[in-house]
Tab-separated table of N, CA and C in Angstrom:
chain	number	residue	atom	x	y	z
Y	17	MET	N	17.634	-26.378	33.726
Y	17	MET	CA	18.354	-25.333	33.007
Y	17	MET	C	17.339	-24.455	32.263
Y	18	ALA	N	17.330	-23.207	32.580
Y	18	ALA	CA	16.393	-22.270	31.961
Y	18	ALA	C	16.924	-21.822	30.602
Y	19	ARG	N	16.015	-21.735	29.664
Y	19	ARG	CA	16.423	-21.267	28.334
Y	19	ARG	C	16.612	-19.761	28.364
Y	20	LYS	N	17.468	-19.293	27.479
Y	20	LYS	CA	17.802	-17.869	27.485
Y	20	LYS	C	16.580	-16.989	27.221
Y	21	TRP	N	15.698	-17.403	26.309
Y	21	TRP	CA	14.549	-16.558	26.000
Y	21	TRP	C	13.578	-16.494	27.164
Y	22	GLN	N	13.558	-17.527	28.012
Y	22	GLN	CA	12.693	-17.487	29.180
Y	22	GLN	C	13.222	-16.517	30.224
Y	23	GLN	N	14.532	-16.302	30.249
Y	23	GLN	CA	15.121	-15.370	31.197
Y	23	GLN	C	14.869	-13.919	30.793
Y	24	THR	N	14.903	-13.661	29.506
Y	24	THR	CA	14.799	-12.287	29.023
Y	24	THR	C	13.402	-11.916	28.546
Y	25	GLY	N	12.503	-12.865	28.468
Y	25	GLY	CA	11.170	-12.579	27.962
Y	25	GLY	C	11.025	-13.097	26.543
Y	26	LEU	N	10.083	-12.585	25.819
Y	26	LEU	CA	9.836	-13.039	24.459
Y	26	LEU	C	11.004	-12.698	23.538
Y	27	PRO	N	11.287	-13.573	22.594
Y	27	PRO	CA	12.415	-13.311	21.700
Y	27	PRO	C	12.130	-12.249	20.648
Y	28	PHE	N	10.884	-11.909	20.448
Y	28	PHE	CA	10.527	-10.937	19.413
Y	28	PHE	C	9.918	-9.701	20.052
Y	29	ARG	N	10.088	-8.587	19.384
Y	29	ARG	CA	9.415	-7.362	19.801
Y	29	ARG	C	8.308	-7.111	18.794
Y	30	PHE	N	7.090	-7.080	19.277
Y	30	PHE	CA	5.954	-6.876	18.393
Y	30	PHE	C	5.603	-5.405	18.336
Y	31	LYS	N	5.301	-4.945	17.133
Y	31	LYS	CA	4.892	-3.562	16.936
Y	31	LYS	C	3.403	-3.543	16.619
Y	32	PRO	N	2.648	-2.666	17.223
Y	32	PRO	CA	1.224	-2.611	16.913
Y	32	PRO	C	1.012	-2.235	15.453
Y	33	ALA	N	0.005	-2.830	14.842
Y	33	ALA	CA	-0.260	-2.588	13.425
Y	33	ALA	C	-0.786	-1.186	13.165
Y	34	ASN	N	-1.369	-0.554	14.160
Y	34	ASN	CA	-1.958	0.758	13.924
Y	34	ASN	C	-0.967	1.896	14.144
Y	35	ARG	N	0.279	1.580	14.500
Y	35	ARG	CA	1.282	2.619	14.696
Y	35	ARG	C	2.162	2.717	13.457
Y	36	ILE	N	2.529	3.906	13.065
Y	36	ILE	CA	3.364	4.105	11.893
Y	36	ILE	C	4.769	3.615	12.224
Y	37	VAL	N	5.280	2.687	11.434
Y	37	VAL	CA	6.528	2.016	11.743
Y	37	VAL	C	7.731	2.802	11.261
Y	38	ASP	N	7.729	3.213	10.040
Y	38	ASP	CA	8.896	3.911	9.502
Y	38	ASP	C	8.479	4.846	8.383
Y	39	THR	N	9.391	5.704	8.013
Y	39	THR	CA	9.167	6.605	6.894
Y	39	THR	C	10.263	6.357	5.872
Y	40	PRO	N	9.904	5.911	4.678
Y	40	PRO	CA	10.920	5.648	3.670
Y	40	PRO	C	11.509	6.951	3.143
Y	41	PRO	N	12.694	6.882	2.566
Y	41	PRO	CA	13.271	8.098	1.987
Y	41	PRO	C	12.444	8.564	0.796
Y	42	ALA	N	12.532	9.843	0.526
Y	42	ALA	CA	11.794	10.413	-0.604
Y	42	ALA	C	12.285	9.779	-1.899
Y	43	PRO	N	11.397	9.568	-2.861
Y	43	PRO	CA	11.820	8.968	-4.123
Y	43	PRO	C	12.771	9.890	-4.871
Y	44	ALA	N	13.701	9.273	-5.577
Y	44	ALA	CA	14.641	10.050	-6.382
Y	44	ALA	C	13.886	10.727	-7.513
Y	45	ASN	N	14.380	11.817	-7.963
Y	45	ASN	CA	13.715	12.587	-9.004
Y	45	ASN	C	14.142	12.113	-10.386
Y	46	ASP	N	14.374	10.799	-10.544
Y	46	ASP	CA	14.857	10.259	-11.808
Y	46	ASP	C	13.752	9.710	-12.695
Y	47	GLY	N	12.511	9.742	-12.234
Y	47	GLY	CA	11.394	9.279	-13.043
Y	47	GLY	C	11.110	7.795	-12.888
Y	48	ALA	N	11.900	7.059	-12.113
Y	48	ALA	CA	11.686	5.632	-11.954
Y	48	ALA	C	10.389	5.348	-11.201
Y	49	HIS	N	9.995	6.225	-10.285
Y	49	HIS	CA	8.771	6.007	-9.522
Y	49	HIS	C	7.531	6.430	-10.283
Y	50	ARG	N	7.676	6.901	-11.504
Y	50	ARG	CA	6.537	7.363	-12.298
Y	50	ARG	C	5.987	6.261	-13.206
Y	51	GLU	N	6.310	5.009	-12.891
Y	51	GLU	CA	5.794	3.912	-13.690
Y	51	GLU	C	4.273	3.885	-13.600
Y	52	THR	N	3.654	3.214	-14.541
Y	52	THR	CA	2.209	3.113	-14.485
Y	52	THR	C	1.818	2.220	-13.315
Y	53	ALA	N	0.656	2.459	-12.773
Y	53	ALA	CA	0.177	1.678	-11.633
Y	53	ALA	C	-0.244	0.301	-12.116
Y	54	THR	N	0.329	-0.730	-11.520
Y	54	THR	CA	-0.070	-2.099	-11.814
Y	54	THR	C	-0.799	-2.650	-10.599
Y	55	LEU	N	-1.599	-3.673	-10.816
Y	55	LEU	CA	-2.349	-4.256	-9.710
Y	55	LEU	C	-1.408	-4.868	-8.680
Y	56	ALA	N	-0.336	-5.507	-9.132
Y	56	ALA	CA	0.618	-6.102	-8.196
Y	56	ALA	C	1.277	-5.032	-7.330
Y	57	LYS	N	1.634	-3.908	-7.940
Y	57	LYS	CA	2.269	-2.829	-7.184
Y	57	LYS	C	1.285	-2.206	-6.197
Y	58	LEU	N	0.033	-2.004	-6.623
Y	58	LEU	CA	-0.985	-1.460	-5.725
Y	58	LEU	C	-1.229	-2.385	-4.539
Y	59	CYS	N	-1.311	-3.693	-4.791
Y	59	CYS	CA	-1.530	-4.642	-3.698
Y	59	CYS	C	-0.337	-4.636	-2.743
Y	60	GLY	N	0.879	-4.515	-3.269
Y	60	GLY	CA	2.056	-4.421	-2.412
Y	60	GLY	C	2.031	-3.172	-1.550
Y	61	LEU	N	1.626	-2.048	-2.135
Y	61	LEU	CA	1.505	-0.810	-1.364
Y	61	LEU	C	0.441	-0.933	-0.282
Y	62	VAL	N	-0.682	-1.561	-0.621
Y	62	VAL	CA	-1.765	-1.733	0.343
Y	62	VAL	C	-1.315	-2.614	1.509
Y	63	VAL	N	-0.593	-3.677	1.224
Y	63	VAL	CA	-0.096	-4.552	2.296
Y	63	VAL	C	0.846	-3.776	3.211
Y	64	ASP	N	1.727	-2.970	2.636
Y	64	ASP	CA	2.619	-2.153	3.466
Y	64	ASP	C	1.832	-1.146	4.304
Y	65	LEU	N	0.809	-0.548	3.716
Y	65	LEU	CA	-0.017	0.412	4.451
Y	65	LEU	C	-0.754	-0.257	5.605
Y	66	ILE	N	-1.265	-1.457	5.378
Y	66	ILE	CA	-1.979	-2.186	6.416
Y	66	ILE	C	-1.040	-2.543	7.566
Y	67	ARG	N	0.213	-2.794	7.249
Y	67	ARG	CA	1.205	-3.133	8.278
Y	67	ARG	C	1.708	-1.917	9.048
Y	68	GLY	N	1.230	-0.740	8.690
Y	68	GLY	CA	1.589	0.461	9.429
Y	68	GLY	C	2.747	1.245	8.848
Y	69	LYS	N	3.168	0.920	7.641
Y	69	LYS	CA	4.282	1.639	7.023
Y	69	LYS	C	3.771	2.845	6.253
Y	70	ARG	N	4.635	3.808	6.094
Y	70	ARG	CA	4.364	4.929	5.189
Y	70	ARG	C	4.949	4.566	3.840
Y	71	VAL	N	4.248	4.875	2.778
Y	71	VAL	CA	4.727	4.556	1.433
Y	71	VAL	C	4.603	5.773	0.530
Y	72	TRP	N	5.467	5.836	-0.452
Y	72	TRP	CA	5.390	6.880	-1.479
Y	72	TRP	C	4.566	6.357	-2.632
Y	73	MET	N	3.643	7.181	-3.099
Y	73	MET	CA	2.807	6.837	-4.252
Y	73	MET	C	2.928	7.925	-5.297
Y	74	ASN	N	2.796	7.515	-6.551
Y	74	ASN	CA	2.744	8.525	-7.600
Y	74	ASN	C	1.283	8.946	-7.787
Y	75	ALA	N	1.060	9.901	-8.653
Y	75	ALA	CA	-0.282	10.469	-8.830
Y	75	ALA	C	-1.280	9.429	-9.335
Y	76	GLU	N	-0.848	8.529	-10.202
Y	76	GLU	CA	-1.750	7.518	-10.748
Y	76	GLU	C	-2.182	6.516	-9.672
Y	77	GLU	N	-1.250	6.112	-8.806
Y	77	GLU	CA	-1.588	5.193	-7.713
Y	77	GLU	C	-2.511	5.867	-6.705
Y	78	ARG	N	-2.240	7.134	-6.429
Y	78	ARG	CA	-3.087	7.881	-5.497
Y	78	ARG	C	-4.496	8.027	-6.056
Y	79	GLU	N	-4.592	8.276	-7.351
Y	79	GLU	CA	-5.905	8.410	-7.982
Y	79	GLU	C	-6.679	7.098	-7.925
Y	80	ALA	N	-5.981	5.970	-8.080
Y	80	ALA	CA	-6.642	4.665	-8.013
Y	80	ALA	C	-7.210	4.408	-6.618
Y	81	LEU	N	-6.524	4.884	-5.582
Y	81	LEU	CA	-6.959	4.665	-4.202
Y	81	LEU	C	-7.749	5.844	-3.632
Y	82	LEU	N	-8.184	6.739	-4.486
Y	82	LEU	CA	-8.917	7.931	-4.056
Y	82	LEU	C	-10.179	7.625	-3.242
Y	83	PRO	N	-10.942	6.564	-3.544
Y	83	PRO	CA	-12.116	6.282	-2.701
Y	83	PRO	C	-11.750	6.047	-1.232
Y	84	MET	N	-10.593	5.429	-0.977
Y	84	MET	CA	-10.173	5.195	0.409
Y	84	MET	C	-9.744	6.498	1.085
Y	85	ILE	N	-9.217	7.429	0.309
Y	85	ILE	CA	-8.851	8.741	0.845
Y	85	ILE	C	-10.112	9.511	1.196
Y	86	ASP	N	-11.115	9.428	0.324
Y	86	ASP	CA	-12.384	10.114	0.577
Y	86	ASP	C	-13.098	9.581	1.823
Y	87	LEU	N	-12.944	8.285	2.095
Y	87	LEU	CA	-13.560	7.682	3.276
Y	87	LEU	C	-12.774	7.965	4.553
Y	88	GLY	N	-11.540	8.445	4.425
Y	88	GLY	CA	-10.730	8.756	5.597
Y	88	GLY	C	-9.863	7.606	6.070
Y	89	TYR	N	-9.801	6.501	5.309
Y	89	TYR	CA	-8.977	5.361	5.695
Y	89	TYR	C	-7.505	5.586	5.376
Y	90	LEU	N	-7.234	6.505	4.467
Y	90	LEU	CA	-5.882	6.727	3.965
Y	90	LEU	C	-5.618	8.225	3.914
Y	91	GLN	N	-4.434	8.641	4.362
Y	91	GLN	CA	-4.038	10.046	4.291
Y	91	GLN	C	-2.792	10.153	3.425
Y	92	CYS	N	-2.798	11.127	2.527
Y	92	CYS	CA	-1.657	11.342	1.645
Y	92	CYS	C	-1.245	12.807	1.721
Y	93	ASP	N	0.054	13.016	1.900
Y	93	ASP	CA	0.627	14.357	1.918
Y	93	ASP	C	1.520	14.505	0.703
Y	94	GLY	N	1.439	15.656	0.031
Y	94	GLY	CA	2.268	15.903	-1.140
Y	94	GLY	C	3.737	16.015	-0.776
Y	95	GLY	N	4.590	15.541	-1.679
Y	95	GLY	CA	6.029	15.621	-1.459
Y	95	GLY	C	6.526	17.054	-1.572
Y	96	ALA	N	7.574	17.375	-0.843
Y	96	ALA	CA	8.105	18.736	-0.849
Y	96	ALA	C	8.800	19.069	-2.165
Y	97	GLN	N	9.536	18.100	-2.720
Y	97	GLN	CA	10.290	18.378	-3.941
Y	97	GLN	C	9.465	18.165	-5.203
Y	98	ASP	N	8.601	17.168	-5.183
Y	98	ASP	CA	7.898	16.778	-6.394
Y	98	ASP	C	6.399	16.715	-6.106
Y	99	ALA	N	5.623	17.453	-6.873
Y	99	ALA	CA	4.176	17.510	-6.639
Y	99	ALA	C	3.485	16.218	-7.072
Y	100	SER	N	4.174	15.337	-7.810
Y	100	SER	CA	3.543	14.093	-8.251
Y	100	SER	C	3.839	12.928	-7.319
Y	101	SER	N	4.540	13.155	-6.215
Y	101	SER	CA	4.819	12.111	-5.222
Y	101	SER	C	4.063	12.426	-3.945
Y	102	TYR	N	3.471	11.402	-3.361
Y	102	TYR	CA	2.682	11.567	-2.149
Y	102	TYR	C	3.135	10.554	-1.106
Y	103	LEU	N	3.346	11.013	0.113
Y	103	LEU	CA	3.671	10.141	1.226
Y	103	LEU	C	2.356	9.795	1.922
Y	104	CYS	N	2.014	8.509	1.921
Y	104	CYS	CA	0.711	8.085	2.418
Y	104	CYS	C	0.848	7.144	3.607
Y	105	HIS	N	-0.143	7.214	4.491
Y	105	HIS	CA	-0.224	6.269	5.600
Y	105	HIS	C	-1.689	5.957	5.879
Y	106	CYS	N	-1.907	4.823	6.516
Y	106	CYS	CA	-3.254	4.325	6.775
Y	106	CYS	C	-3.642	4.636	8.216
Y	107	SER	N	-4.835	5.190	8.404
Y	107	SER	CA	-5.274	5.528	9.754
Y	107	SER	C	-6.167	4.442	10.361
Y	108	HIS	N	-6.798	3.628	9.554
Y	108	HIS	CA	-7.670	2.552	10.027
Y	108	HIS	C	-7.327	1.269	9.264
Y	109	PRO	N	-6.276	0.551	9.670
Y	109	PRO	CA	-5.806	-0.601	8.890
Y	109	PRO	C	-6.859	-1.678	8.643
Y	110	ALA	N	-7.633	-2.053	9.635
Y	110	ALA	CA	-8.611	-3.130	9.445
Y	110	ALA	C	-9.713	-2.714	8.476
Y	111	LEU	N	-10.233	-1.505	8.621
Y	111	LEU	CA	-11.271	-1.025	7.710
Y	111	LEU	C	-10.736	-0.846	6.300
Y	112	PHE	N	-9.504	-0.316	6.205
Y	112	PHE	CA	-8.871	-0.122	4.902
Y	112	PHE	C	-8.667	-1.457	4.210
Y	113	GLU	N	-8.195	-2.464	4.943
Y	113	GLU	CA	-7.967	-3.795	4.362
Y	113	GLU	C	-9.275	-4.386	3.858
Y	114	PHE	N	-10.319	-4.326	4.666
Y	114	PHE	CA	-11.608	-4.856	4.256
Y	114	PHE	C	-12.124	-4.144	3.015
Y	115	TYR	N	-12.096	-2.817	3.048
Y	115	TYR	CA	-12.639	-2.059	1.928
Y	115	TYR	C	-11.861	-2.344	0.647
Y	116	PHE	N	-10.539	-2.391	0.723
Y	116	PHE	CA	-9.745	-2.604	-0.485
Y	116	PHE	C	-10.002	-3.983	-1.082
Y	117	PHE	N	-9.882	-5.030	-0.277
Y	117	PHE	CA	-9.953	-6.387	-0.816
Y	117	PHE	C	-11.372	-6.870	-1.104
Y	118	TYR	N	-12.364	-6.351	-0.385
Y	118	TYR	CA	-13.723	-6.855	-0.585
Y	118	TYR	C	-14.648	-5.896	-1.314
Y	119	ARG	N	-14.319	-4.643	-1.395
Y	119	ARG	CA	-15.166	-3.682	-2.097
Y	119	ARG	C	-14.487	-3.115	-3.330
Y	120	TRP	N	-13.288	-2.529	-3.141
Y	120	TRP	CA	-12.626	-1.834	-4.242
Y	120	TRP	C	-12.096	-2.804	-5.288
Y	121	LEU	N	-11.406	-3.858	-4.877
Y	121	LEU	CA	-10.759	-4.778	-5.812
Y	121	LEU	C	-11.736	-5.489	-6.744
Y	122	PRO	N	-12.860	-6.022	-6.253
Y	122	PRO	CA	-13.804	-6.646	-7.195
Y	122	PRO	C	-14.377	-5.673	-8.225
Y	123	GLU	N	-14.540	-4.404	-7.849
Y	123	GLU	CA	-15.112	-3.429	-8.772
Y	123	GLU	C	-14.097	-2.882	-9.760
Y	124	HIS	N	-12.836	-2.707	-9.327
Y	124	HIS	CA	-11.848	-2.026	-10.144
Y	124	HIS	C	-10.724	-2.923	-10.652
Y	125	GLY	N	-10.700	-4.172	-10.250
Y	125	GLY	CA	-9.612	-5.070	-10.640
Y	125	GLY	C	-9.502	-5.281	-12.141
Y	126	GLN	N	-10.615	-5.226	-12.864
Y	126	GLN	CA	-10.586	-5.460	-14.303
Y	126	GLN	C	-9.831	-4.364	-15.062
Y	127	ARG	N	-9.673	-3.190	-14.454
Y	127	ARG	CA	-8.917	-2.116	-15.117
Y	127	ARG	C	-7.445	-2.475	-15.271
Y	128	PHE	N	-6.962	-3.393	-14.436
Y	128	PHE	CA	-5.543	-3.706	-14.409
Y	128	PHE	C	-5.193	-5.020	-15.086
Y	129	ARG	N	-6.152	-5.670	-15.697
Y	129	ARG	CA	-5.861	-6.932	-16.386
Y	129	ARG	C	-5.020	-6.650	-17.619
Y	130	PRO	N	-4.016	-7.500	-17.846
Y	130	PRO	CA	-3.190	-7.275	-19.043
Y	130	PRO	C	-3.995	-7.535	-20.308
Y	131	ARG	N	-3.700	-6.753	-21.307
Y	131	ARG	CA	-4.390	-6.918	-22.586
Y	131	ARG	C	-3.682	-7.982	-23.400
Y	132	ARG	N	-4.453	-8.814	-24.054
Y	132	ARG	CA	-3.880	-9.855	-24.911
Y	132	ARG	C	-3.539	-9.278	-26.270
Y	133	GLU	N	-2.403	-9.717	-26.779
Y	133	GLU	CA	-2.028	-9.302	-28.139
Y	133	GLU	C	-2.612	-10.294	-29.118
Y	134	LEU	N	-3.115	-9.797	-30.213
Y	134	LEU	CA	-3.633	-10.672	-31.248
Y	134	LEU	C	-2.465	-11.289	-32.000
Y	135	PRO	N	-2.518	-12.575	-32.274
Y	135	PRO	CA	-1.388	-13.230	-32.963
Y	135	PRO	C	-1.141	-12.631	-34.344
Y	136	GLY	N	0.109	-12.307	-34.593
Y	136	GLY	CA	0.502	-11.802	-35.902
Y	136	GLY	C	0.278	-10.322	-36.104
Y	137	THR	N	-0.427	-9.631	-35.216
Y	137	THR	CA	-0.684	-8.202	-35.424
Y	137	THR	C	0.241	-7.335	-34.584
Y	138	GLY	N	0.739	-7.886	-33.479
Y	138	GLY	CA	1.608	-7.098	-32.627
Y	138	GLY	C	0.852	-6.070	-31.797
Y	139	ARG	N	-0.490	-6.200	-31.771
Y	139	ARG	CA	-1.295	-5.281	-30.987
Y	139	ARG	C	-2.017	-5.995	-29.899
């Protein structure tokens, strides 16, 4: 008895990592996407970019990843409605991944560490 997946081929459809998979909708103009750039959010955006997705970035996130734009690993186009939103995609996923995790992150990761509050001062 042949299994169904053997009759039809592989059960999954694989998408190449270097092809742009989807384009998310433009961010709402409510200011929610204008949050400050956090390291967790940047790493999430980078993972999506490496997987071939297009992502929306605000100006602060784009500025943080500017070295990758200068190297040509990342392309960002300004949003039509809002000049502070950029639709970005990765043109060289493997090089971008290497550069971000092994070059950029060790040098710039300390900028995103949370600051400790001194006990009793509230600062």
